[in-house]
Amino acid sequence: MEGSQALVLFILCALLYHSVAADHTARYFSEAEEKELQTQLKSLNKPYDEYGITFDCVDIYKQPAFDHPLLKNHTLQIKSISFPKSMNKNPSSETVKLPRRCPRGTVLIRRTTREDLIREKQIQRTKRIDLQEDTVTVEAYTAGVSFSDLNEPVKFYGISAILDVFQLSGVLDTQTSATQIIVNKGETGPLEYRNVIQAGFHVHHEAEGDNLTHFFTFWTTDGYQKTGCFNIHCAGFIQTSERTTPGLVYTLSNMDPKTSNWMLVNDQEPIGYWPKEIFNNMADSSQIQLSATASSPTDQPSPPTGNGELGGASFKNITVLNGELNPYPPYVQHAETFLDIGKPFYEAVYNVDSGLFYGGPGGWKPQPQNPPSSISHH
């Protein structure tokens, strides 16, 4: 099954702050009225269970993000978003499997289980750069296009694109396959100052606990060493949507020059944002990537990407934005296509007018005497 989704990562200039004033007027209810209220609350706030996954409606001011020590004094920002004229506003042809909308004042959050945290720790152990323990070696393969400030002193403040999403089969529990947008800052400097935001769709059993296609996010402020996590498995990402959240099955961000918060938007619906407080070097971006990534143990053939066919998936209507939310011209974007392993396994072709076409059946297995060069992304 295929659909298209509009992912946006950008900075918003116009903000609309909503404040809630406490109602100090006293009102007394009868015992029957109180019982009716409690029944209504239980009905409104009951968990939503889709595909065996539980989603809760959580008070927007009591969500996990505010447990982050750097967000104790953070003011919640609920923004009214005006999309740049350059952005495509066509509705998606397929939608994520959505639970019902949460009541006003609450946000939809996937419930984190003990198993989720155990899998997250395992991912950190096996993917950490300075790993010393003996584990199964994992090879990572990437294909896509990168926009950077290599030749021009430019700063990127946003990225939007329409991308294909597939219920991809043939990905084993030990493998991953993702289509994503990656926003980097400090990628050429020390790891402790490499800030990364990722959003997209993946099949990742270790992260999600199944082999379905999920909408996902990831962030780090130290090059994947100790900070960050998938979805909302740790404090940091602030959820603002009542019906769409990281972790949903099948269904990216923009930064604000006034607040420096990176917004996450899917099909024009604001999902939430990464607040500026959690980053150490993310007032803008020096590199943006649109890519397909896949990983597999070295003793297994590589998994498929995209729709499993060479060049069968795409990113279209790609728009890289400046601080005024205007598109950068192509010569400033400095687009470079990268492909770790080519035909007949994977493909990546970029054209400034038509977009990025990628994907492939996989099936490549590294040879001990001639391992491929690879770029590891979480």
mmCIF file of C-alpha atoms in Angstrom:
data_model
loop_
_atom_site.group_PDB
_atom_site.id
_atom_site.type_symbol
_atom_site.label_atom_id
_atom_site.label_comp_id
_atom_site.label_asym_id
_atom_site.label_seq_id
_atom_site.Cartn_x
_atom_site.Cartn_y
_atom_site.Cartn_z
ATOM 1 C CA MET A 1 0.000 0.000 0.000
ATOM 2 C CA GLU A 2 1.306 3.410 -0.920
ATOM 3 C CA GLY A 3 0.538 6.939 0.177
ATOM 4 C CA SER A 4 2.160 10.336 0.102
ATOM 5 C CA GLN A 5 2.847 12.533 3.083
ATOM 6 C CA ALA A 6 3.910 16.153 3.352
ATOM 7 C CA LEU A 7 6.706 16.465 5.904
ATOM 8 C CA VAL A 8 7.901 19.885 6.933
ATOM 9 C CA LEU A 9 10.798 21.150 9.017
ATOM 10 C CA PHE A 10 10.883 24.929 9.152
ATOM 11 C CA ILE A 11 11.120 28.108 11.246
ATOM 12 C CA LEU A 12 7.920 30.007 11.781
ATOM 13 C CA CYS A 13 7.999 33.778 12.042
ATOM 14 C CA ALA A 14 4.487 34.490 13.284
ATOM 15 C CA LEU A 15 3.535 33.091 16.688
ATOM 16 C CA LEU A 16 0.208 32.940 18.407
ATOM 17 C CA TYR A 17 0.349 32.292 22.137
ATOM 18 C CA HIS A 18 -2.630 30.787 23.893
ATOM 19 C CA SER A 19 -3.023 31.234 27.609
ATOM 20 C CA VAL A 20 -5.476 29.532 29.887
ATOM 21 C CA ALA A 21 -6.805 31.489 32.852
ATOM 22 C CA ALA A 22 -7.939 29.592 35.914
ATOM 23 C CA ASP A 23 -11.619 29.778 36.751
ATOM 24 C CA HIS A 24 -11.821 30.461 40.459
ATOM 25 C CA THR A 25 -15.607 30.512 40.552
ATOM 26 C CA ALA A 26 -16.845 27.787 42.837
ATOM 27 C CA ARG A 27 -19.504 25.380 41.701
ATOM 28 C CA TYR A 28 -20.962 22.534 43.660
ATOM 29 C CA PHE A 29 -22.350 19.386 42.059
ATOM 30 C CA SER A 30 -24.703 16.784 43.382
ATOM 31 C CA GLU A 31 -23.439 13.268 43.960
ATOM 32 C CA ALA A 32 -25.183 12.128 40.773
ATOM 33 C CA GLU A 33 -23.592 14.978 38.767
ATOM 34 C CA GLU A 34 -20.146 14.150 40.151
ATOM 35 C CA LYS A 35 -20.597 10.507 39.204
ATOM 36 C CA GLU A 36 -21.661 11.522 35.708
ATOM 37 C CA LEU A 37 -18.578 13.750 35.384
ATOM 38 C CA GLN A 38 -16.260 10.948 36.456
ATOM 39 C CA THR A 39 -17.867 8.579 33.971
ATOM 40 C CA GLN A 40 -17.439 11.176 31.219
ATOM 41 C CA LEU A 41 -13.800 11.754 32.131
ATOM 42 C CA LYS A 42 -13.056 8.040 32.030
ATOM 43 C CA SER A 43 -14.718 7.819 28.639
ATOM 44 C CA LEU A 44 -12.801 10.809 27.241
ATOM 45 C CA ASN A 45 -9.420 9.830 28.641
ATOM 46 C CA LYS A 46 -9.440 6.098 28.068
ATOM 47 C CA PRO A 47 -6.428 4.774 26.142
ATOM 48 C CA TYR A 48 -6.698 4.265 22.403
ATOM 49 C CA ASP A 49 -5.422 0.863 21.355
ATOM 50 C CA GLU A 50 -4.429 0.505 17.680
ATOM 51 C CA TYR A 51 -2.418 -2.456 16.340
ATOM 52 C CA GLY A 52 -1.815 -3.549 19.931
ATOM 53 C CA ILE A 53 -0.296 -0.139 20.766
ATOM 54 C CA THR A 54 -1.781 1.992 23.538
ATOM 55 C CA PHE A 55 -2.126 5.756 23.086
ATOM 56 C CA ASP A 56 -3.117 8.015 25.960
ATOM 57 C CA CYS A 57 -4.614 11.484 26.110
ATOM 58 C CA VAL A 58 -2.223 13.353 28.400
ATOM 59 C CA ASP A 59 -2.654 16.818 29.897
ATOM 60 C CA ILE A 60 -0.615 19.055 27.594
ATOM 61 C CA TYR A 61 1.138 20.636 30.580
ATOM 62 C CA LYS A 62 1.963 17.274 32.189
ATOM 63 C CA GLN A 63 3.522 15.505 29.211
ATOM 64 C CA PRO A 64 6.949 13.816 29.572
ATOM 65 C CA ALA A 65 8.843 16.616 27.762
ATOM 66 C CA PHE A 66 8.581 18.911 30.759
ATOM 67 C CA ASP A 67 10.569 16.463 32.875
ATOM 68 C CA HIS A 68 13.666 17.566 30.953
ATOM 69 C CA PRO A 69 15.831 19.618 33.360
ATOM 70 C CA LEU A 70 16.350 22.342 30.738
ATOM 71 C CA LEU A 71 12.600 22.815 30.249
ATOM 72 C CA LYS A 72 11.555 23.630 33.806
ATOM 73 C CA ASN A 73 10.922 27.268 32.901
ATOM 74 C CA HIS A 74 9.837 26.680 29.308
ATOM 75 C CA THR A 75 6.658 28.409 28.140
ATOM 76 C CA LEU A 76 4.485 26.129 26.053
ATOM 77 C CA GLN A 77 4.040 27.510 22.560
ATOM 78 C CA ILE A 78 0.996 26.626 20.529
ATOM 79 C CA LYS A 79 1.467 28.249 17.166
ATOM 80 C CA SER A 80 -0.904 29.331 14.464
ATOM 81 C CA ILE A 81 0.955 28.264 11.339
ATOM 82 C CA SER A 82 0.939 30.132 8.047
ATOM 83 C CA PHE A 83 2.457 27.925 5.372
ATOM 84 C CA PRO A 84 4.814 29.491 2.823
ATOM 85 C CA LYS A 85 3.297 29.908 -0.637
ATOM 86 C CA SER A 86 6.075 27.697 -1.984
ATOM 87 C CA MET A 87 4.842 24.683 -0.025
ATOM 88 C CA ASN A 88 2.598 22.136 -1.663
ATOM 89 C CA LYS A 89 -0.764 21.878 0.076
ATOM 90 C CA ASN A 90 -2.208 18.901 -1.743
ATOM 91 C CA PRO A 91 -3.772 16.429 0.686
ATOM 92 C CA SER A 92 -2.115 13.053 1.067
ATOM 93 C CA SER A 93 -3.551 10.123 -0.858
ATOM 94 C CA GLU A 94 -3.271 7.877 2.186
ATOM 95 C CA THR A 95 -3.532 8.693 5.859
ATOM 96 C CA VAL A 96 -1.961 7.305 8.976
ATOM 97 C CA LYS A 97 -4.039 4.987 11.115
ATOM 98 C CA LEU A 98 -5.292 7.606 13.587
ATOM 99 C CA PRO A 99 -6.950 7.068 16.933
ATOM 100 C CA ARG A 100 -9.809 9.380 17.777
ATOM 101 C CA ARG A 101 -8.918 12.988 18.550
ATOM 102 C CA CYS A 102 -8.090 13.666 22.189
ATOM 103 C CA PRO A 103 -10.146 16.176 24.199
ATOM 104 C CA ARG A 104 -9.024 19.817 24.151
ATOM 105 C CA GLY A 105 -6.254 20.499 26.641
ATOM 106 C CA THR A 106 -4.739 17.043 26.162
ATOM 107 C CA VAL A 107 -2.321 15.634 23.586
ATOM 108 C CA LEU A 108 -2.012 12.200 22.039
ATOM 109 C CA ILE A 109 1.051 10.286 23.276
ATOM 110 C CA ARG A 110 2.009 6.682 22.709
ATOM 111 C CA ARG A 111 2.350 4.906 26.034
ATOM 112 C CA THR A 112 5.947 3.857 26.720
ATOM 113 C CA THR A 113 6.339 0.334 28.060
ATOM 114 C CA ARG A 114 9.198 -1.373 29.873
ATOM 115 C CA GLU A 115 9.899 -3.307 26.675
ATOM 116 C CA ASP A 116 10.168 -0.036 24.728
ATOM 117 C CA LEU A 117 12.870 1.250 27.080
ATOM 118 C CA ILE A 118 14.766 -2.036 26.994
ATOM 119 C CA ARG A 119 14.806 -1.945 23.190
ATOM 120 C CA GLU A 120 15.910 1.703 23.230
ATOM 121 C CA LYS A 121 18.865 0.880 25.457
ATOM 122 C CA GLN A 122 19.807 -1.988 23.163
ATOM 123 C CA ILE A 123 19.779 0.382 20.189
ATOM 124 C CA GLN A 124 22.053 2.794 22.061
ATOM 125 C CA ARG A 125 24.482 0.003 22.894
ATOM 126 C CA THR A 126 24.709 -1.400 19.389
ATOM 127 C CA LYS A 127 24.819 1.934 17.534
ATOM 128 C CA ARG A 128 27.027 4.012 19.861
ATOM 129 C CA ILE A 129 30.181 5.155 18.117
ATOM 130 C CA ASP A 130 32.574 4.264 20.938
ATOM 131 C CA LEU A 131 31.097 0.799 21.483
ATOM 132 C CA GLN A 132 33.661 -1.573 22.992
ATOM 133 C CA GLU A 133 31.639 -4.656 23.881
ATOM 134 C CA ASP A 134 31.284 -7.629 21.558
ATOM 135 C CA THR A 135 28.028 -7.465 19.617
ATOM 136 C CA VAL A 136 26.799 -8.409 16.164
ATOM 137 C CA THR A 137 28.344 -6.054 13.640
ATOM 138 C CA VAL A 138 25.774 -3.964 11.781
ATOM 139 C CA GLU A 139 26.235 -2.502 8.312
ATOM 140 C CA ALA A 140 24.306 0.646 7.344
ATOM 141 C CA TYR A 141 23.474 1.747 3.815
ATOM 142 C CA THR A 142 22.193 5.165 2.748
ATOM 143 C CA ALA A 143 20.924 6.719 -0.449
ATOM 144 C CA GLY A 144 19.568 10.197 -0.986
ATOM 145 C CA VAL A 145 20.368 13.841 -1.546
ATOM 146 C CA SER A 146 22.142 16.301 0.744
ATOM 147 C CA PHE A 147 21.828 20.094 0.804
ATOM 148 C CA SER A 148 24.747 21.865 2.483
ATOM 149 C CA ASP A 149 26.494 25.221 2.872
ATOM 150 C CA LEU A 150 29.701 23.884 1.344
ATOM 151 C CA ASN A 151 30.132 26.576 -1.318
ATOM 152 C CA GLU A 152 27.970 29.377 0.069
ATOM 153 C CA PRO A 153 27.770 30.927 3.560
ATOM 154 C CA VAL A 154 24.074 30.074 3.844
ATOM 155 C CA LYS A 155 21.975 28.900 6.748
ATOM 156 C CA PHE A 156 19.000 26.596 6.361
ATOM 157 C CA TYR A 157 15.851 27.264 8.358
ATOM 158 C CA GLY A 158 13.424 24.804 6.882
ATOM 159 C CA ILE A 159 12.707 21.909 4.569
ATOM 160 C CA SER A 160 9.438 20.606 3.158
ATOM 161 C CA ALA A 161 8.775 17.680 0.836
ATOM 162 C CA ILE A 162 6.065 15.307 -0.332
ATOM 163 C CA LEU A 163 7.304 11.768 0.186
ATOM 164 C CA ASP A 164 5.982 8.323 -0.625
ATOM 165 C CA VAL A 165 5.152 5.948 2.221
ATOM 166 C CA PHE A 166 4.827 2.191 1.857
ATOM 167 C CA GLN A 167 3.918 -0.762 4.023
ATOM 168 C CA LEU A 168 7.241 -2.391 3.240
ATOM 169 C CA SER A 169 7.544 -6.166 3.631
ATOM 170 C CA GLY A 170 10.682 -8.252 3.807
ATOM 171 C CA VAL A 171 12.388 -6.346 6.657
ATOM 172 C CA LEU A 172 13.526 -8.773 9.375
ATOM 173 C CA ASP A 173 13.361 -8.089 13.119
ATOM 174 C CA THR A 174 17.127 -7.499 13.158
ATOM 175 C CA GLN A 175 17.004 -5.011 10.265
ATOM 176 C CA THR A 176 15.775 -1.456 9.685
ATOM 177 C CA SER A 177 14.506 0.457 6.676
ATOM 178 C CA ALA A 178 13.651 4.159 6.878
ATOM 179 C CA THR A 179 12.684 7.097 4.712
ATOM 180 C CA GLN A 180 13.463 10.332 6.478
ATOM 181 C CA ILE A 181 14.455 13.984 6.549
ATOM 182 C CA ILE A 182 17.575 14.761 8.594
ATOM 183 C CA VAL A 183 18.523 18.252 9.749
ATOM 184 C CA ASN A 184 22.118 18.658 10.949
ATOM 185 C CA LYS A 185 24.179 21.340 12.629
ATOM 186 C CA GLY A 186 27.847 20.883 13.494
ATOM 187 C CA GLU A 187 28.233 17.737 11.396
ATOM 188 C CA THR A 188 31.899 18.508 10.665
ATOM 189 C CA GLY A 189 32.848 19.471 14.224
ATOM 190 C CA PRO A 190 33.214 17.704 17.591
ATOM 191 C CA LEU A 191 30.563 15.111 18.355
ATOM 192 C CA GLU A 192 29.450 16.901 21.526
ATOM 193 C CA TYR A 193 28.293 19.815 19.333
ATOM 194 C CA ARG A 194 26.619 17.794 16.589
ATOM 195 C CA ASN A 195 22.878 18.421 16.793
ATOM 196 C CA VAL A 196 20.511 16.304 14.692
ATOM 197 C CA ILE A 197 16.746 16.155 14.153
ATOM 198 C CA GLN A 198 15.191 13.300 12.183
ATOM 199 C CA ALA A 199 11.621 12.597 11.117
ATOM 200 C CA GLY A 200 10.019 10.236 8.664
ATOM 201 C CA PHE A 201 8.683 6.706 8.371
ATOM 202 C CA HIS A 202 10.450 3.468 9.213
ATOM 203 C CA VAL A 203 10.174 -0.270 9.722
ATOM 204 C CA HIS A 204 12.278 -0.785 12.841
ATOM 205 C CA HIS A 205 11.443 -3.680 15.140
ATOM 206 C CA GLU A 206 13.965 -2.661 17.793
ATOM 207 C CA ALA A 207 12.460 0.820 18.073
ATOM 208 C CA GLU A 208 8.749 0.062 17.607
ATOM 209 C CA GLY A 209 8.328 -3.559 18.682
ATOM 210 C CA ASP A 210 6.803 -4.711 15.380
ATOM 211 C CA ASN A 211 7.444 -4.731 11.628
ATOM 212 C CA LEU A 212 4.821 -2.174 10.647
ATOM 213 C CA THR A 213 5.599 1.187 9.063
ATOM 214 C CA HIS A 214 5.601 3.897 11.742
ATOM 215 C CA PHE A 215 5.812 7.672 11.728
ATOM 216 C CA PHE A 216 8.942 8.375 13.820
ATOM 217 C CA THR A 217 11.226 11.074 15.157
ATOM 218 C CA PHE A 218 14.717 11.119 16.636
ATOM 219 C CA TRP A 219 16.958 13.819 18.094
ATOM 220 C CA THR A 220 20.419 14.121 19.621
ATOM 221 C CA THR A 221 22.652 16.959 20.793
ATOM 222 C CA ASP A 222 25.963 15.074 20.988
ATOM 223 C CA GLY A 223 26.254 13.030 17.819
ATOM 224 C CA TYR A 224 24.221 10.041 19.115
ATOM 225 C CA GLN A 225 26.507 9.454 22.096
ATOM 226 C CA LYS A 226 24.340 9.940 25.193
ATOM 227 C CA THR A 227 21.465 12.325 24.411
ATOM 228 C CA GLY A 228 18.239 11.907 22.500
ATOM 229 C CA CYS A 229 15.881 9.082 21.644
ATOM 230 C CA PHE A 230 13.252 7.806 19.263
ATOM 231 C CA ASN A 231 9.762 9.305 19.454
ATOM 232 C CA ILE A 232 8.863 10.218 23.045
ATOM 233 C CA HIS A 233 10.987 7.605 24.815
ATOM 234 C CA CYS A 234 12.744 10.413 26.688
ATOM 235 C CA ALA A 235 11.974 14.011 27.674
ATOM 236 C CA GLY A 236 12.622 16.629 25.002
ATOM 237 C CA PHE A 237 10.087 16.672 22.153
ATOM 238 C CA ILE A 238 6.983 18.686 23.066
ATOM 239 C CA GLN A 239 3.755 17.230 21.680
ATOM 240 C CA THR A 240 1.000 19.702 20.712
ATOM 241 C CA SER A 241 -1.323 17.634 18.497
ATOM 242 C CA GLU A 242 -4.506 16.021 19.758
ATOM 243 C CA ARG A 243 -4.489 13.244 17.133
ATOM 244 C CA THR A 244 -1.066 12.680 15.532
ATOM 245 C CA THR A 245 2.064 11.653 17.419
ATOM 246 C CA PRO A 246 5.394 9.876 16.840
ATOM 247 C CA GLY A 247 4.933 6.116 16.954
ATOM 248 C CA LEU A 248 1.687 5.978 14.995
ATOM 249 C CA VAL A 249 1.402 3.286 12.374
ATOM 250 C CA TYR A 250 1.679 4.370 8.693
ATOM 251 C CA THR A 251 0.085 6.943 8.009
ATOM 252 C CA LEU A 252 8.988 17.470 9.285
ATOM 253 C CA SER A 253 10.148 20.623 10.868
ATOM 254 C CA ASN A 254 10.605 24.328 10.575
ATOM 255 C CA MET A 255 12.436 26.677 12.902
ATOM 256 C CA ASP A 256 11.330 30.014 14.306
ATOM 257 C CA PRO A 257 13.904 32.838 14.114
ATOM 258 C CA LYS A 258 12.288 34.480 17.138
ATOM 259 C CA THR A 259 12.175 31.391 19.352
ATOM 260 C CA SER A 260 14.594 28.977 17.615
ATOM 261 C CA ASN A 261 12.189 26.097 18.240
ATOM 262 C CA TRP A 262 12.094 23.457 15.500
ATOM 263 C CA MET A 263 8.509 22.658 14.514
ATOM 264 C CA LEU A 264 7.342 19.271 13.244
ATOM 265 C CA VAL A 265 4.469 19.344 10.751
ATOM 266 C CA ASN A 266 2.855 16.429 8.912
ATOM 267 C CA ASP A 267 0.322 17.125 6.143
ATOM 268 C CA GLN A 268 -0.001 20.709 7.418
ATOM 269 C CA GLU A 269 -0.952 19.587 10.921
ATOM 270 C CA PRO A 270 1.437 20.809 13.654
ATOM 271 C CA ILE A 271 2.576 17.758 15.621
ATOM 272 C CA GLY A 272 4.898 19.415 18.129
ATOM 273 C CA TYR A 273 8.348 20.922 18.405
ATOM 274 C CA TRP A 274 11.870 20.489 19.691
ATOM 275 C CA PRO A 275 12.473 23.477 22.008
ATOM 276 C CA LYS A 276 15.672 25.483 21.654
ATOM 277 C CA GLU A 277 16.634 24.785 25.277
ATOM 278 C CA ILE A 278 17.554 21.143 24.657
ATOM 279 C CA PHE A 279 20.078 21.960 21.909
ATOM 280 C CA ASN A 280 23.568 23.426 22.156
ATOM 281 C CA ASN A 281 24.121 24.354 18.504
ATOM 282 C CA MET A 282 20.854 24.509 16.562
ATOM 283 C CA ALA A 283 19.931 28.121 15.839
ATOM 284 C CA ASP A 284 19.949 27.103 12.177
ATOM 285 C CA SER A 285 21.031 24.147 10.044
ATOM 286 C CA SER A 286 24.168 23.714 7.949
ATOM 287 C CA GLN A 287 23.089 20.461 6.276
ATOM 288 C CA ILE A 288 19.788 18.823 5.340
ATOM 289 C CA GLN A 289 19.423 15.303 3.986
ATOM 290 C CA LEU A 290 16.511 13.484 2.395
ATOM 291 C CA SER A 291 17.373 9.823 2.420
ATOM 292 C CA ALA A 292 16.532 6.161 2.592
ATOM 293 C CA THR A 293 18.568 4.296 5.178
ATOM 294 C CA ALA A 294 18.805 0.601 5.842
ATOM 295 C CA SER A 295 20.803 -1.502 8.259
ATOM 296 C CA SER A 296 21.375 -5.194 8.686
ATOM 297 C CA PRO A 297 23.681 -7.595 10.527
ATOM 298 C CA THR A 298 26.640 -8.514 8.355
ATOM 299 C CA ASP A 299 25.506 -12.125 8.123
ATOM 300 C CA GLN A 300 22.179 -11.145 6.493
ATOM 301 C CA PRO A 301 21.438 -9.667 3.043
ATOM 302 C CA SER A 302 20.481 -5.993 3.198
ATOM 303 C CA PRO A 303 16.741 -5.151 3.452
ATOM 304 C CA PRO A 304 14.627 -3.347 0.835
ATOM 305 C CA THR A 305 14.017 0.410 0.870
ATOM 306 C CA GLY A 306 11.265 2.594 -0.577
ATOM 307 C CA ASN A 307 8.748 0.271 -2.190
ATOM 308 C CA GLY A 308 11.321 -2.444 -2.795
ATOM 309 C CA GLU A 309 11.869 -1.465 -6.430
ATOM 310 C CA LEU A 310 14.779 0.457 -7.974
ATOM 311 C CA GLY A 311 13.837 4.131 -7.954
ATOM 312 C CA GLY A 312 10.242 3.229 -7.110
ATOM 313 C CA ALA A 313 9.788 5.789 -4.305
ATOM 314 C CA SER A 314 10.248 9.545 -4.284
ATOM 315 C CA PHE A 315 10.575 12.852 -2.474
ATOM 316 C CA LYS A 316 8.820 15.546 -4.515
ATOM 317 C CA ASN A 317 8.140 19.277 -4.196
ATOM 318 C CA ILE A 318 11.348 19.656 -2.196
ATOM 319 C CA THR A 319 11.685 23.172 -0.808
ATOM 320 C CA VAL A 320 14.674 24.380 1.226
ATOM 321 C CA LEU A 321 13.872 27.590 3.089
ATOM 322 C CA ASN A 322 15.789 30.617 4.315
ATOM 323 C CA GLY A 323 15.071 32.711 7.405
ATOM 324 C CA GLU A 324 12.226 34.542 5.659
ATOM 325 C CA LEU A 325 10.613 31.229 4.684
ATOM 326 C CA ASN A 326 11.485 31.826 1.045
ATOM 327 C CA PRO A 327 12.955 29.031 -1.084
ATOM 328 C CA TYR A 328 16.682 29.065 -1.712
ATOM 329 C CA PRO A 329 17.551 28.893 -5.420
ATOM 330 C CA PRO A 330 19.076 25.551 -6.537
ATOM 331 C CA TYR A 331 22.614 26.928 -6.934
ATOM 332 C CA VAL A 332 22.675 27.955 -3.267
ATOM 333 C CA GLN A 333 21.322 24.628 -1.977
ATOM 334 C CA HIS A 334 24.411 22.732 -3.200
ATOM 335 C CA ALA A 335 22.621 19.440 -3.762
ATOM 336 C CA GLU A 336 24.726 16.273 -3.758
ATOM 337 C CA THR A 337 23.400 12.769 -4.375
ATOM 338 C CA PHE A 338 24.902 9.958 -2.295
ATOM 339 C CA LEU A 339 24.550 6.213 -2.727
ATOM 340 C CA ASP A 340 26.491 3.650 -0.703
ATOM 341 C CA ILE A 341 25.495 0.652 -2.810
ATOM 342 C CA GLY A 342 24.108 0.962 -6.331
ATOM 343 C CA LYS A 343 22.258 -1.255 -8.789
ATOM 344 C CA PRO A 344 20.826 -3.834 -8.666
ATOM 345 C CA PHE A 345 20.405 -3.328 -4.910
ATOM 346 C CA TYR A 346 19.584 0.379 -4.450
ATOM 347 C CA GLU A 347 19.130 3.538 -6.510
ATOM 348 C CA ALA A 348 19.129 7.301 -5.878
ATOM 349 C CA VAL A 349 18.591 9.870 -8.643
ATOM 350 C CA TYR A 350 18.005 13.561 -7.921
ATOM 351 C CA ASN A 351 16.679 16.191 -10.298
ATOM 352 C CA VAL A 352 16.061 19.743 -9.157
ATOM 353 C CA ASP A 353 12.769 19.902 -11.052
ATOM 354 C CA SER A 354 11.277 16.456 -10.392
ATOM 355 C CA GLY A 355 12.788 15.499 -7.012
ATOM 356 C CA LEU A 356 14.584 12.481 -5.548
ATOM 357 C CA PHE A 357 13.798 8.962 -6.748
ATOM 358 C CA TYR A 358 15.152 6.145 -4.596
ATOM 359 C CA GLY A 359 14.579 2.612 -3.384
ATOM 360 C CA GLY A 360 15.576 -0.930 -4.148
ATOM 361 C CA PRO A 361 15.088 -4.595 -3.267
ATOM 362 C CA GLY A 362 18.277 -4.838 -1.191
ATOM 363 C CA GLY A 363 19.865 -8.267 -1.017
ATOM 364 C CA TRP A 364 23.473 -7.083 -0.826
ATOM 365 C CA LYS A 365 25.734 -8.903 1.611
ATOM 366 C CA PRO A 366 29.121 -7.438 2.524
ATOM 367 C CA GLN A 367 32.202 -9.371 1.550
ATOM 368 C CA PRO A 368 34.944 -9.513 4.229
ATOM 369 C CA GLN A 369 37.657 -8.567 1.755
ATOM 370 C CA ASN A 370 35.789 -5.581 0.298
ATOM 371 C CA PRO A 371 33.360 -3.971 2.764
ATOM 372 C CA PRO A 372 31.393 -0.930 1.523
ATOM 373 C CA SER A 373 31.798 2.588 2.800
ATOM 374 C CA SER A 374 28.807 3.410 4.925
ATOM 375 C CA ILE A 375 27.229 6.282 6.793
ATOM 376 C CA SER A 376 25.449 5.378 9.994
ATOM 377 C CA HIS A 377 22.205 7.180 10.828
ATOM 378 C CA HIS A 378 19.854 6.341 13.607
#
